[in-house]
Amino acid sequence: MPVMGTFEWLTMGLIATVPYMLLIILVQHVLGYYLSKKYDPHFFKSPYFTEGEVAVYSSWPLSLIRYATYIVFAGFPWLVQKRRFKGHASPYLPGAYLKLGCQLWLICTVLGILSVPTLFWLMWLQPVTA
Amino acid sequence: MLPKQSLNTDTILYRVQPGDSLNKIINNYYGKVPLQKRNDIIATIQADNPKLKNPDRIQANQLLQIDIPPQYCATPRAQKLTPLLNIDKALLKPLQQQYQVASPKEKRTISLLTPMMIGTGAATTMIDKTFQTNTPLVAKIAELYNEYKENKITKGQYDSGRKALLTKLKTNLGPINALLNGKKSPNEVIRISRTKGSVPTRNITQQVAKMSKLSRVASGGGFVLSIAGLGIACNQIANTSDVQVKNEIFVESVGGFAGGLIYATSATLVLAIMATPVGWVGALIIGVGGGLAGIGAGYGAKTLYTTRGNKIDLTKITKVNQLCR
């Protein structure tokens, strides 16, 4: 195994974000699929989604936006209650474990998103080699 | 909510069986229907059964009033589509041969195009899904016409049903209609044929066949582009003996892929939280933006690697050089 410097470790970190983000998307699919069965009959229609949104969010890959909306609603309802799901609260919220799963997903996703520019920035700070 | 479907539904009293769910019952009578229609059917069932407060909770032996098609699964389903093109190595071979004789400048251009090709692959898959979802709407118009000719529905019911289906089709297809019909709107194309000696629903059948064909092309095209995009990057690594160049290609591809993924995930979250409606134009902008973000991130990663990186072989550490031979 060659000796790796800071730059190489940062590069490996950047490489690791790819499987990490793919895993995030996989979990998003699982959670979103489960939640959409529960929420679609109530929410996936006017006035919560426009007719155009219903058409484009019905199939992959844009269905991921619908899944993300449901996950955010289940994990941090206040984030989407101000706009899309105005006035909707307790009757549709999930159990404690599912809520925790949705919260973890959102936190991990935000960390993943922030990691790439951070890694780029740290790599940029490394000294230029000849 | 569905318009009260006196024109093409019967009403039954259904006794819920142990293990039944509303979705299962709908599947039994309507077959596989688009999500929006399923939601409409559930809303209709709720309206017909005021005591049904929660559609997720129905109990065995409960009686439900349900509107069903005159024949079970009478709703026309999408024409059976051939799943994906069979991709074999022979299809990629000409691509590889072309790449091997390309100049260094051409190879560089190809490497920049890789993330864009992967993004385009996702976009064409989306087009495929659109056709698959909407083909039943067109087929439904032919069914309505046949019902009208058999005097099962009135002219007014046929006209309003046709108008509603065409409006929905137009909204769903969006700019993709241009791929299908050029400058003509669905209303102009999906007409009853008045030509003597021809089948009246000929135009509609042709439209269904065209959508199915384009769907297959889009589905296959998206798959080919995605595979080709990834294959080219791998091929580049395999065909280069210079370890530094191998690493540059690797870092650029990974950076591009990571950039595209991050862009897509961020856009998803922002759209979910901000609740900004996304139409077809927005979807296309997101797709193109993902490709551009991929190119930018790939270029940035490569520049950083060439200017600041030491000479450690990342392709060897990650075993990519064994994977791409």
mmCIF file of N, CA and C in Angstrom, chain B residues 2-6 8-12 22-34 37-42 44-45 48 65-78 136 140 143:
data_model
loop_
_atom_site.group_PDB
_atom_site.id
_atom_site.type_symbol
_atom_site.label_atom_id
_atom_site.label_comp_id
_atom_site.label_asym_id
_atom_site.label_seq_id
_atom_site.Cartn_x
_atom_site.Cartn_y
_atom_site.Cartn_z
ATOM 1 N N LEU B 2 -63.439 11.290 -9.745
ATOM 2 C CA LEU B 2 -63.911 10.812 -11.051
ATOM 3 C C LEU B 2 -65.307 11.322 -11.324
ATOM 4 N N PRO B 3 -65.602 11.678 -12.553
ATOM 5 C CA PRO B 3 -66.979 12.000 -12.849
ATOM 6 C C PRO B 3 -67.798 10.733 -12.628
ATOM 7 N N LYS B 4 -69.017 10.878 -12.141
ATOM 8 C CA LYS B 4 -69.825 9.689 -11.866
ATOM 9 C C LYS B 4 -69.916 8.875 -13.147
ATOM 10 N N GLN B 5 -69.408 7.629 -13.105
ATOM 11 C CA GLN B 5 -69.148 6.956 -14.358
ATOM 12 C C GLN B 5 -70.322 6.126 -14.852
ATOM 13 N N SER B 6 -71.484 6.795 -14.999
ATOM 14 C CA SER B 6 -72.622 6.041 -15.480
ATOM 15 C C SER B 6 -72.350 5.521 -16.883
ATOM 16 N N ASN B 8 -69.618 4.220 -18.178
ATOM 17 C CA ASN B 8 -68.880 2.982 -18.373
ATOM 18 C C ASN B 8 -68.568 2.267 -17.065
ATOM 19 N N THR B 9 -69.457 2.366 -16.101
ATOM 20 C CA THR B 9 -69.235 1.611 -14.866
ATOM 21 C C THR B 9 -70.528 0.964 -14.381
ATOM 22 N N ASP B 10 -70.361 -0.118 -13.617
ATOM 23 C CA ASP B 10 -71.468 -0.708 -12.888
ATOM 24 C C ASP B 10 -71.195 -0.460 -11.413
ATOM 25 N N THR B 11 -72.257 -0.520 -10.606
ATOM 26 C CA THR B 11 -72.049 -0.356 -9.163
ATOM 27 C C THR B 11 -72.338 -1.690 -8.479
ATOM 28 N N ILE B 12 -71.429 -2.081 -7.596
ATOM 29 C CA ILE B 12 -71.652 -3.337 -6.871
ATOM 30 C C ILE B 12 -71.498 -3.104 -5.368
ATOM 31 N N LEU B 22 -57.858 -1.807 -0.017
ATOM 32 C CA LEU B 22 -58.543 -1.076 -1.088
ATOM 33 C C LEU B 22 -57.762 -1.181 -2.394
ATOM 34 N N ASN B 23 -56.421 -1.113 -2.274
ATOM 35 C CA ASN B 23 -55.585 -1.230 -3.480
ATOM 36 C C ASN B 23 -55.777 -2.579 -4.153
ATOM 37 N N LYS B 24 -55.879 -3.630 -3.321
ATOM 38 C CA LYS B 24 -56.038 -4.983 -3.862
ATOM 39 C C LYS B 24 -57.384 -5.093 -4.597
ATOM 40 N N ILE B 25 -58.425 -4.508 -3.995
ATOM 41 C CA ILE B 25 -59.758 -4.568 -4.617
ATOM 42 C C ILE B 25 -59.733 -3.820 -5.955
ATOM 43 N N ILE B 26 -59.084 -2.627 -5.950
ATOM 44 C CA ILE B 26 -59.017 -1.833 -7.197
ATOM 45 C C ILE B 26 -58.256 -2.618 -8.265
ATOM 46 N N ASN B 27 -57.165 -3.266 -7.845
ATOM 47 C CA ASN B 27 -56.390 -4.078 -8.804
ATOM 48 C C ASN B 27 -57.259 -5.170 -9.421
ATOM 49 N N ASN B 28 -58.106 -5.782 -8.582
ATOM 50 C CA ASN B 28 -58.947 -6.878 -9.077
ATOM 51 C C ASN B 28 -59.888 -6.410 -10.172
ATOM 52 N N TYR B 29 -60.456 -5.212 -9.980
ATOM 53 C CA TYR B 29 -61.493 -4.772 -10.910
ATOM 54 C C TYR B 29 -60.971 -3.906 -12.047
ATOM 55 N N TYR B 30 -59.943 -3.112 -11.771
ATOM 56 C CA TYR B 30 -59.472 -2.170 -12.790
ATOM 57 C C TYR B 30 -58.141 -2.582 -13.419
ATOM 58 N N GLY B 31 -57.470 -3.536 -12.801
ATOM 59 C CA GLY B 31 -56.133 -3.863 -13.280
ATOM 60 C C GLY B 31 -55.166 -2.772 -12.834
ATOM 61 N N LYS B 32 -54.012 -2.716 -13.488
ATOM 62 C CA LYS B 32 -53.008 -1.717 -13.101
ATOM 63 C C LYS B 32 -53.412 -0.372 -13.701
ATOM 64 N N VAL B 33 -53.660 0.613 -12.853
ATOM 65 C CA VAL B 33 -54.063 1.927 -13.368
ATOM 66 C C VAL B 33 -53.055 2.970 -12.911
ATOM 67 N N PRO B 34 -52.931 4.107 -13.633
ATOM 68 C CA PRO B 34 -52.016 5.157 -13.200
ATOM 69 C C PRO B 34 -52.395 5.661 -11.806
ATOM 70 N N LYS B 37 -55.331 8.045 -11.350
ATOM 71 C CA LYS B 37 -56.650 7.426 -11.499
ATOM 72 C C LYS B 37 -56.976 6.598 -10.254
ATOM 73 N N ARG B 38 -55.935 5.917 -9.725
ATOM 74 C CA ARG B 38 -56.146 5.102 -8.514
ATOM 75 C C ARG B 38 -56.632 6.006 -7.373
ATOM 76 N N ASN B 39 -55.978 7.185 -7.250
ATOM 77 C CA ASN B 39 -56.390 8.127 -6.202
ATOM 78 C C ASN B 39 -57.831 8.585 -6.415
ATOM 79 N N ASP B 40 -58.183 8.816 -7.681
ATOM 80 C CA ASP B 40 -59.549 9.238 -7.995
ATOM 81 C C ASP B 40 -60.553 8.149 -7.618
ATOM 82 N N ILE B 41 -60.174 6.888 -7.924
ATOM 83 C CA ILE B 41 -61.083 5.779 -7.607
ATOM 84 C C ILE B 41 -61.273 5.681 -6.094
ATOM 85 N N ILE B 42 -60.165 5.819 -5.349
ATOM 86 C CA ILE B 42 -60.258 5.755 -3.880
ATOM 87 C C ILE B 42 -61.163 6.885 -3.363
ATOM 88 N N THR B 44 -63.558 8.339 -4.968
ATOM 89 C CA THR B 44 -64.954 8.021 -5.307
ATOM 90 C C THR B 44 -65.532 7.009 -4.321
ATOM 91 N N ILE B 45 -64.709 5.991 -3.991
ATOM 92 C CA ILE B 45 -65.184 4.968 -3.042
ATOM 93 C C ILE B 45 -65.484 5.618 -1.688
ATOM 94 N N ASP B 48 -68.689 7.480 -1.887
ATOM 95 C CA ASP B 48 -69.850 6.580 -1.922
ATOM 96 C C ASP B 48 -70.076 5.864 -0.587
ATOM 97 N N GLN B 65 -69.658 0.048 -1.316
ATOM 98 C CA GLN B 65 -70.253 0.311 -2.635
ATOM 99 C C GLN B 65 -69.127 0.742 -3.564
ATOM 100 N N ILE B 66 -68.968 0.007 -4.649
ATOM 101 C CA ILE B 66 -67.828 0.287 -5.540
ATOM 102 C C ILE B 66 -68.304 0.360 -6.991
ATOM 103 N N ASP B 67 -67.825 1.405 -7.703
ATOM 104 C CA ASP B 67 -68.077 1.477 -9.149
ATOM 105 C C ASP B 67 -67.010 0.651 -9.851
ATOM 106 N N ILE B 68 -67.446 -0.270 -10.689
ATOM 107 C CA ILE B 68 -66.463 -1.097 -11.407
ATOM 108 C C ILE B 68 -66.737 -1.038 -12.906
ATOM 109 N N PRO B 69 -65.739 -1.330 -13.722
ATOM 110 C CA PRO B 69 -65.983 -1.375 -15.167
ATOM 111 C C PRO B 69 -66.982 -2.491 -15.482
ATOM 112 N N PRO B 70 -67.735 -2.357 -16.597
ATOM 113 C CA PRO B 70 -68.727 -3.391 -16.922
ATOM 114 C C PRO B 70 -68.107 -4.780 -16.983
ATOM 115 N N GLN B 71 -66.875 -4.856 -17.493
ATOM 116 C CA GLN B 71 -66.177 -6.142 -17.449
ATOM 117 C C GLN B 71 -64.948 -5.911 -16.601
ATOM 118 N N TYR B 72 -64.584 -6.897 -15.809
ATOM 119 C CA TYR B 72 -63.405 -6.708 -14.963
ATOM 120 C C TYR B 72 -62.205 -6.381 -15.837
ATOM 121 N N CYS B 73 -61.388 -5.428 -15.339
ATOM 122 C CA CYS B 73 -60.177 -5.026 -16.043
ATOM 123 C C CYS B 73 -60.480 -4.536 -17.459
ATOM 124 N N ALA B 74 -61.662 -3.902 -17.628
ATOM 125 C CA ALA B 74 -62.001 -3.432 -18.965
ATOM 126 C C ALA B 74 -61.178 -2.220 -19.366
ATOM 127 N N THR B 75 -60.577 -1.541 -18.385
ATOM 128 C CA THR B 75 -59.774 -0.370 -18.709
ATOM 129 C C THR B 75 -58.641 -0.795 -19.628
ATOM 130 N N PRO B 76 -58.504 -0.131 -20.785
ATOM 131 C CA PRO B 76 -57.454 -0.573 -21.693
ATOM 132 C C PRO B 76 -56.080 -0.384 -21.073
ATOM 133 N N ARG B 77 -55.304 -1.381 -21.194
ATOM 134 C CA ARG B 77 -53.943 -1.265 -20.662
ATOM 135 C C ARG B 77 -53.014 -0.852 -21.766
ATOM 136 N N ALA B 78 -51.830 -0.399 -21.379
ATOM 137 C CA ALA B 78 -50.846 -0.002 -22.385
ATOM 138 C C ALA B 78 -50.510 -1.218 -23.232
ATOM 139 N N PRO B 136 -52.436 4.382 -22.472
ATOM 140 C CA PRO B 136 -53.811 3.954 -22.193
ATOM 141 C C PRO B 136 -54.843 5.065 -22.402
ATOM 142 N N LYS B 140 -58.145 4.690 -24.622
ATOM 143 C CA LYS B 140 -59.450 4.919 -23.981
ATOM 144 C C LYS B 140 -60.382 5.700 -24.917
ATOM 145 N N GLU B 143 -61.978 3.366 -27.190
ATOM 146 C CA GLU B 143 -62.996 2.595 -26.469
ATOM 147 C C GLU B 143 -64.280 3.413 -26.310
#
